């Protein structure tokens, strides 16, 4: 093990993620993996990032070059070659590596077709994980810390403590859970495809209900584990939200932490946002209404004075509470409001929301696509942002909405509960509205309260201001991650001594 770094020393950190803004994104993980490196760099650390080279990542747009280095990974006796490409985060000197392999990554989507997950996702991320470790020798960079994220990279800590122990002895690992519902559960034969020994197929290691579980590997083998809010950390340790990994997490309780995500305010800031038509800040909030008019025109709705525009930008997935929305839609659209949804996901939700669009063409607008620019415009132009999630590890939508003066209505769960504070009509404190129950009616009631409050302009402006004044920048969260990195190094060193 390298000499343990003192807390003032610069760390060498490799962040490994399956998606990273601005290169590839399907959800919040990409936002985190895109913003955290920049914040760590500002704190003086040597940080680098690696992700797969998907089809959607353009060499030309991002000035990606072939380093000329190659790695070879065996999967089920077949040799696969990984081409190591490199670029930098735009306008920075933070290196970004890409593992390129046509067979695994040159596909239309990151993880799935419209009909379901790619059949070989386990092989794709076994390949990626081993390639990342093989890459370290090639690029001559042995980090102090490898920071792994979600199931796709769960095998990296396993490799580093087993068949790559010679390299792993020098590297501590932090494993971040962004969503425990996606675990990388697969059949046990994949263990040998991964080149891992069968003695790992035990209940205290990778075995999971007769198969293997990549995320469990990350939890068991990493030095330190975290998830993305304090509340979600506690929730994942319970059977209701732990998705059968709650026991494993409880067994590592002393090494498991909650670190709230931040927002990249270089990207998400209504004063400087290059995707919105009218920029505004806390002193020029009245301009938000101009943005609203332009947005309404773009999404095919008419502008009416004093009618609030409610919004959702979300994966259309049961996790996000879309069932709540569907069940209250008729009642909700009887109110004096308009509603826009931007999202993609389950076909069932597409069909039913499409029917509502036909039924209420003047009040409801829905867009079934992933569209970053439209997302920026909705955050800026809408009055209210709804997130009724069944569970929510951190949630970025509500944090972005706050910055744009778009008042959040959220379910009091996970990271939503840690970031949205109930508005108090007496003290005028708070930044949004929460509902606590498990019934769609609870959501409907809070929407009624919000729509009523909207009519009182001075109260509403206070709510907007409270939200825009919040600071969820990455600066603080990055410092929390650095603390975890030092903890991981300490722990790793002690383990090696034993
Ligand atoms: P999750 O990671 O569970 O999907 P988060 O709230 O943490 O949820 O992050 C979602 C991110 O993806 C946010 O930045 C949100 O704006 C963005 N997003 C979700 N759906 C879309 C979409 N259809 N088009 C553009 N951006 C989207």
mmCIF file of N, CA, C and O in Angstrom, residues 9 308 399 497:
data_model
loop_
_atom_site.group_PDB
_atom_site.id
_atom_site.type_symbol
_atom_site.label_atom_id
_atom_site.label_comp_id
_atom_site.label_asym_id
_atom_site.label_seq_id
_atom_site.Cartn_x
_atom_site.Cartn_y
_atom_site.Cartn_z
ATOM 1 N N UNK A 9 -2.957 16.228 1.426
ATOM 2 C CA UNK A 9 -2.330 15.843 0.165
ATOM 3 C C UNK A 9 -3.335 15.659 -0.952
ATOM 4 O O UNK A 9 -4.488 15.327 -0.721
ATOM 5 N N UNK A 308 -51.573 28.455 -13.335
ATOM 6 C CA UNK A 308 -50.258 27.844 -13.130
ATOM 7 C C UNK A 308 -49.980 26.698 -14.110
ATOM 8 O O UNK A 308 -50.884 25.948 -14.470
ATOM 9 N N UNK A 399 -34.157 19.657 -7.138
ATOM 10 C CA UNK A 399 -33.068 20.600 -6.842
ATOM 11 C C UNK A 399 -32.923 21.612 -7.978
ATOM 12 O O UNK A 399 -32.717 22.809 -7.751
ATOM 13 N N UNK A 497 -2.868 -4.446 6.577
ATOM 14 C CA UNK A 497 -1.957 -4.745 7.684
ATOM 15 C C UNK A 497 -2.365 -6.061 8.337
ATOM 16 O O UNK A 497 -1.548 -6.928 8.599
#
